[in-house]
PDB file of C-alpha atoms in Angstrom:
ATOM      1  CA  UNK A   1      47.800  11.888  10.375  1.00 54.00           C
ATOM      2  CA  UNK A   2      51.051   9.733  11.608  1.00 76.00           C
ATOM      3  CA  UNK A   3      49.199  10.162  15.712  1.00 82.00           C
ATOM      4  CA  UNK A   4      45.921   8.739  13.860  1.00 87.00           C
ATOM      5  CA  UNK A   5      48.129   6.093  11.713  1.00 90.00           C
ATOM      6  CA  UNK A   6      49.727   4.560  15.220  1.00 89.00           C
ATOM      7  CA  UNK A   7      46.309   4.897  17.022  1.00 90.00           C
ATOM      8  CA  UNK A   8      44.642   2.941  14.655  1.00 92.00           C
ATOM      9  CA  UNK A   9      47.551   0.652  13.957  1.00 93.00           C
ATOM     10  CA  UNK A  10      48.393  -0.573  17.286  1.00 92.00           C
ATOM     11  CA  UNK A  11      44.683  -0.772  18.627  1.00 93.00           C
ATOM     12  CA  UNK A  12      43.348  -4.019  19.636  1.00 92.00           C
ATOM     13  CA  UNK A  13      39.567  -5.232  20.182  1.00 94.00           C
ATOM     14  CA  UNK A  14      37.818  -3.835  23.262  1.00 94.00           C
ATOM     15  CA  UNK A  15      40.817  -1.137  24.206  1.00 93.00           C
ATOM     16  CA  UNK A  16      38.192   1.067  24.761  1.00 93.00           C
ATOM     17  CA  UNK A  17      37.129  -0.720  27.634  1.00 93.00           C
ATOM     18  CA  UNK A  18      40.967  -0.734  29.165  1.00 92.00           C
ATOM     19  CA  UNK A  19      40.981   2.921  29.237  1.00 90.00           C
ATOM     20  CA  UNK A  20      37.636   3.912  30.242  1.00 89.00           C
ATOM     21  CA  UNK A  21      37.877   5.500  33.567  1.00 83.00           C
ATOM     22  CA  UNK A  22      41.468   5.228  33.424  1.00 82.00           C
ATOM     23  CA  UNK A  23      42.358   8.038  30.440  1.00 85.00           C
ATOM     24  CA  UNK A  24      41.348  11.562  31.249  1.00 82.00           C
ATOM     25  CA  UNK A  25      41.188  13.705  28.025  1.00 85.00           C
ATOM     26  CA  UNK A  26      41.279  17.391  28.123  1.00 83.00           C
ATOM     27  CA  UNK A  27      39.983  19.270  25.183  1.00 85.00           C
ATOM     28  CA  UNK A  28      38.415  22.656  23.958  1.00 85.00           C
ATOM     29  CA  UNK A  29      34.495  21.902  23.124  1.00 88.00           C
ATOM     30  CA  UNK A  30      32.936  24.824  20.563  1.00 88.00           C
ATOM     31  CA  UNK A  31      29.915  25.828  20.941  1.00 90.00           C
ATOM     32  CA  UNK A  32      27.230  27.998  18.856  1.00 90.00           C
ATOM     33  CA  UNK A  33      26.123  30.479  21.419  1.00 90.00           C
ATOM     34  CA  UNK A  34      28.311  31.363  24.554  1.00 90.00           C
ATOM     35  CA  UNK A  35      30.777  30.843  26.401  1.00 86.00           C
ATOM     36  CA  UNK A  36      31.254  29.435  23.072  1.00 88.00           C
ATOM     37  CA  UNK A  37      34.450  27.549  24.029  1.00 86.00           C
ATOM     38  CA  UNK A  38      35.026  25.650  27.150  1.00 84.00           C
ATOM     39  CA  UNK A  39      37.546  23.045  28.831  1.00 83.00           C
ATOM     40  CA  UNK A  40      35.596  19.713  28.416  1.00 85.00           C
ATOM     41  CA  UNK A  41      37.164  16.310  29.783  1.00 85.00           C
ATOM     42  CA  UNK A  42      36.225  13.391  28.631  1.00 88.00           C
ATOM     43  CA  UNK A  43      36.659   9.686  30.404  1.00 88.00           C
ATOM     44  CA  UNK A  44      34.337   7.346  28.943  1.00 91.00           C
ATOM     45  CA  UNK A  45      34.369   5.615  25.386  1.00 94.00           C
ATOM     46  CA  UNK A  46      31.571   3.476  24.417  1.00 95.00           C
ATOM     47  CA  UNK A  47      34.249   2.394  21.434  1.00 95.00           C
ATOM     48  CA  UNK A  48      37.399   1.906  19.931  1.00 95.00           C
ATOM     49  CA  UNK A  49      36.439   4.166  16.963  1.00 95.00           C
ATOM     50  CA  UNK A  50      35.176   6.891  19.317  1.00 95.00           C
ATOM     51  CA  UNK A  51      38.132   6.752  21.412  1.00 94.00           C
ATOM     52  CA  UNK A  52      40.481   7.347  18.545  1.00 94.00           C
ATOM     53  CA  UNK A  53      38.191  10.707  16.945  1.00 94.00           C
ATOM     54  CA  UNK A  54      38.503  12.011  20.612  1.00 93.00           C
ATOM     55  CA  UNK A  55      42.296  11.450  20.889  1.00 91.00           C
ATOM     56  CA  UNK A  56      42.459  12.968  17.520  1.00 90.00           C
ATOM     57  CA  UNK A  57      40.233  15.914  18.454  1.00 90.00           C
ATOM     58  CA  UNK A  58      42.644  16.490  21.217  1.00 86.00           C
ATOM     59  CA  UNK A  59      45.100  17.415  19.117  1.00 83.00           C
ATOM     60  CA  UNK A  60      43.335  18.882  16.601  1.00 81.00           C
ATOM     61  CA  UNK A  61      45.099  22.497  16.488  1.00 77.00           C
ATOM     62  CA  UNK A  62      43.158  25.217  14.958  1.00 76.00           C
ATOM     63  CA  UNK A  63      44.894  26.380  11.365  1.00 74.00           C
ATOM     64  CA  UNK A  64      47.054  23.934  11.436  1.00 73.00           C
ATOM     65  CA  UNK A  65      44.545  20.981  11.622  1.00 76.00           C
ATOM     66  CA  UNK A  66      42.392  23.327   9.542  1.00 78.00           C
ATOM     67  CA  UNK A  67      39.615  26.225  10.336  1.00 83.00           C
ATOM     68  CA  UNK A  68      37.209  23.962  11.609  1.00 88.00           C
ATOM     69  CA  UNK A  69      36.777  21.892  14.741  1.00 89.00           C
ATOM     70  CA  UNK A  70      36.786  18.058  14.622  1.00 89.00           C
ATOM     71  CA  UNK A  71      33.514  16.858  14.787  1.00 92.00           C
ATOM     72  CA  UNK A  72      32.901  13.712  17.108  1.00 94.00           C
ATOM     73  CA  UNK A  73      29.635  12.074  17.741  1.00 93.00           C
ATOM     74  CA  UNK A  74      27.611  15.357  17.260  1.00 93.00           C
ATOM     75  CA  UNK A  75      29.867  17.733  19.298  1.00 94.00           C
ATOM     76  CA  UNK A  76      33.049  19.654  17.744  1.00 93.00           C
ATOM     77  CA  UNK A  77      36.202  19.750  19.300  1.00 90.00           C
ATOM     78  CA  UNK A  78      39.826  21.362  19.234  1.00 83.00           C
ATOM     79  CA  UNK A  79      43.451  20.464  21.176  1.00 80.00           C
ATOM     80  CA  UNK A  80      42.813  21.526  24.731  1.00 68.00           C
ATOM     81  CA  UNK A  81      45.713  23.249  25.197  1.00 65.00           C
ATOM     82  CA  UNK A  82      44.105  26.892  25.613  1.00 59.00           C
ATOM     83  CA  UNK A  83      42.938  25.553  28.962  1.00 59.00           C
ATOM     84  CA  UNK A  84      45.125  25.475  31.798  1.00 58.00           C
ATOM     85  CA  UNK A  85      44.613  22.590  34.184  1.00 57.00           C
ATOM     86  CA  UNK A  86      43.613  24.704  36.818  1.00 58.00           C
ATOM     87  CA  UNK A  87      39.905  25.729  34.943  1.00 60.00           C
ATOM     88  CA  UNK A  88      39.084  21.648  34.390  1.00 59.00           C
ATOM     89  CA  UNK A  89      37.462  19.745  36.943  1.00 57.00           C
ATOM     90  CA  UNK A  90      40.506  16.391  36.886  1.00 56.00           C
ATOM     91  CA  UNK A  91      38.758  15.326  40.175  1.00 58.00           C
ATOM     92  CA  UNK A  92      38.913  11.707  40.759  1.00 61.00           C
ATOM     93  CA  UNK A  93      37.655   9.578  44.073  1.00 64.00           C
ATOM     94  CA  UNK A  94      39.688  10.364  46.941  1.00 65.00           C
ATOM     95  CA  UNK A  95      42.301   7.566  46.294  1.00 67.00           C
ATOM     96  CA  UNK A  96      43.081   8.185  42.836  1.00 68.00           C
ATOM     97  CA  UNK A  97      46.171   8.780  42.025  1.00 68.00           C
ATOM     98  CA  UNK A  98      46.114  11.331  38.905  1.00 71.00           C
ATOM     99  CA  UNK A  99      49.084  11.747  36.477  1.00 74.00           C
ATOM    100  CA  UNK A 100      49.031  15.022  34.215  1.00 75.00           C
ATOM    101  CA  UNK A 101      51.130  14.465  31.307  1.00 76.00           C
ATOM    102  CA  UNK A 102      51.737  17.830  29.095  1.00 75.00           C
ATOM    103  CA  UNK A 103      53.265  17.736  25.725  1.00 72.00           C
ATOM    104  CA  UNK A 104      54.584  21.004  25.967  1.00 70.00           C
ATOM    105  CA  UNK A 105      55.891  21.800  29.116  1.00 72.00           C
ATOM    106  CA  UNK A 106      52.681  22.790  31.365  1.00 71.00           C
ATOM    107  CA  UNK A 107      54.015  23.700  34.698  1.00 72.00           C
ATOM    108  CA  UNK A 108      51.477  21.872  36.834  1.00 73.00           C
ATOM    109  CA  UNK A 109      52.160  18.418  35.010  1.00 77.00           C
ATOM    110  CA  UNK A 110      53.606  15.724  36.131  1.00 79.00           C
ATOM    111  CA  UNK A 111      55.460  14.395  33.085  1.00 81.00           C
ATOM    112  CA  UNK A 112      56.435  17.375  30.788  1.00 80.00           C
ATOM    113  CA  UNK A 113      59.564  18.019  28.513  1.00 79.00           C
ATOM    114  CA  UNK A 114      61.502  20.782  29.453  1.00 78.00           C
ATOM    115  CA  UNK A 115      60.281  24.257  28.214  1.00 79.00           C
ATOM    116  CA  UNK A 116      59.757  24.363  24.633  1.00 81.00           C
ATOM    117  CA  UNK A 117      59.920  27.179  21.613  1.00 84.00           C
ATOM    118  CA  UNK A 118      56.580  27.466  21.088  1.00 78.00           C
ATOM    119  CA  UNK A 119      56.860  26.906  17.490  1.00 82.00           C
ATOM    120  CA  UNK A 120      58.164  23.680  18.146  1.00 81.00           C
ATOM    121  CA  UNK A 121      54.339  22.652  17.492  1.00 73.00           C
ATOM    122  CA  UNK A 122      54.061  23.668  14.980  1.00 75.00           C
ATOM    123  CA  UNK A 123      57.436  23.501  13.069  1.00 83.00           C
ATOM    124  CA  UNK A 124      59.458  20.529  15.039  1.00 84.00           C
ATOM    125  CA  UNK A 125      62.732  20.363  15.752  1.00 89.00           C
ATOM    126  CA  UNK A 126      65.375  17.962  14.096  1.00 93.00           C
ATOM    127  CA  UNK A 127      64.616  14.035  14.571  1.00 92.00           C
ATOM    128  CA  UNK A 128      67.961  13.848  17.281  1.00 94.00           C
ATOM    129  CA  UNK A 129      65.758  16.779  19.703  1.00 91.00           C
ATOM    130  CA  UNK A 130      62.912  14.784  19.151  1.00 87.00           C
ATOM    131  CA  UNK A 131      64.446  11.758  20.105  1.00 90.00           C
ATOM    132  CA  UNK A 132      65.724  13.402  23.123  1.00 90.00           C
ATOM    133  CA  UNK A 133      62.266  15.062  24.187  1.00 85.00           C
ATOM    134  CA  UNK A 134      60.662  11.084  23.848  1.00 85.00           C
ATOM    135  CA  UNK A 135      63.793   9.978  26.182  1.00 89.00           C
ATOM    136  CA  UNK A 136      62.840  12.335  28.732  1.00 87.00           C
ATOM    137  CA  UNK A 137      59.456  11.658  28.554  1.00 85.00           C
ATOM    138  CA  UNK A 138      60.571   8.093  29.490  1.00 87.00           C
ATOM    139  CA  UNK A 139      62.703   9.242  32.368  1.00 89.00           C
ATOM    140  CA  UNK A 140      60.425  11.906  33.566  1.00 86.00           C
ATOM    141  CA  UNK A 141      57.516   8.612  33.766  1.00 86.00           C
ATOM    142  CA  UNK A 142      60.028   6.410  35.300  1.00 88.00           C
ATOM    143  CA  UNK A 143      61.126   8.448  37.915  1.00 86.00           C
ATOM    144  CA  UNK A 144      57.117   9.210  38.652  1.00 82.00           C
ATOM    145  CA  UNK A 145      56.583   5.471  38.705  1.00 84.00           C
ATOM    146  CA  UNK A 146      59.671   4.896  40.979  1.00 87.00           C
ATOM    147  CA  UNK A 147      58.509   7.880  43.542  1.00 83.00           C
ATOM    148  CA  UNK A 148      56.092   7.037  46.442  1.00 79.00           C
ATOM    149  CA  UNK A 149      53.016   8.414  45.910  1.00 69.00           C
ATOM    150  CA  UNK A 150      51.666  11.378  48.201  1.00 66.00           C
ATOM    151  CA  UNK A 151      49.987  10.531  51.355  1.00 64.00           C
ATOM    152  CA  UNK A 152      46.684  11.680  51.519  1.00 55.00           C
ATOM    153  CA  UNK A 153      44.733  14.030  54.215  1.00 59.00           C
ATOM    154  CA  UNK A 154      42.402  12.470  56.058  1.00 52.00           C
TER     155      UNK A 154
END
């Protein structure tokens, strides 16, 4: 609830259209009838309201956040973290430059803490490791912003 609190605190009119094309979010989409579950990224918002309920779906870890996916706009949803990177089409147009940022260490991200006790998700750590974890998370997406970004093959 706190994630949903600042989301919907700290939104302003037409922020929907600000990240729209800009904000890649993975998560796990559940299905009826097979594959049942599958990596599902989603760029587009037509809303601020949507764009919130699919932030919040991307978190939304199973038994924690309850038994039951989040529902958003007809389609049900849990955190994407069962998919690895890898599996999801992140494609962009040739000059994109794509940053993934993991929460809990994924190897192929860009921004990451170090890697973390699993149960750190579910059970955190004491408010001075968290505050360390955010502080790295600030260095680890200054020093991205401060390195040149890749050339790219013709």
């Amino acid at each position: 609830i706190c994630a949903e609190e600042a989301l919907r605190k700290y939104q302003f009119p037409g922020a929907f259209k600000v990240i729209a094309g800009r904000l890649r979010i993975l998560m796990t989409r559940a299905l009826l009838k097979p594959p049942f579950f599958m990596g599902e990224v989603v760029d587009e918002f037509p809303d601020n309201e949507t764009a919130i309920e699919l932030l919040m779906a991307s978190c939304h870890i199973p038994g924690i956040c309850g038994v039951f996916p989040k529902v958003v706009k007809g389609k049900r949803y849990y955190d994407g973290m069962m998919w690895s990177s890898l599996f999801v089409p992140w494609r962009g147009a040739k000059e994109d430059h794509i940053i993934k940022v993991s929460g809990i260490g994924g190897v192929m991200s860009d921004i990451r803490p170090p890697l973390i006790p699993p149960w750190w998700c579910i059970l955190p750590p004491p408010v001075r490791v968290l505050r360390g974890l955010y502080w790295q998370g600030y260095l680890d997406a200054l020093l991205w912003f401060r390195t040149p970004p890749r050339q790219l093959e013709a």
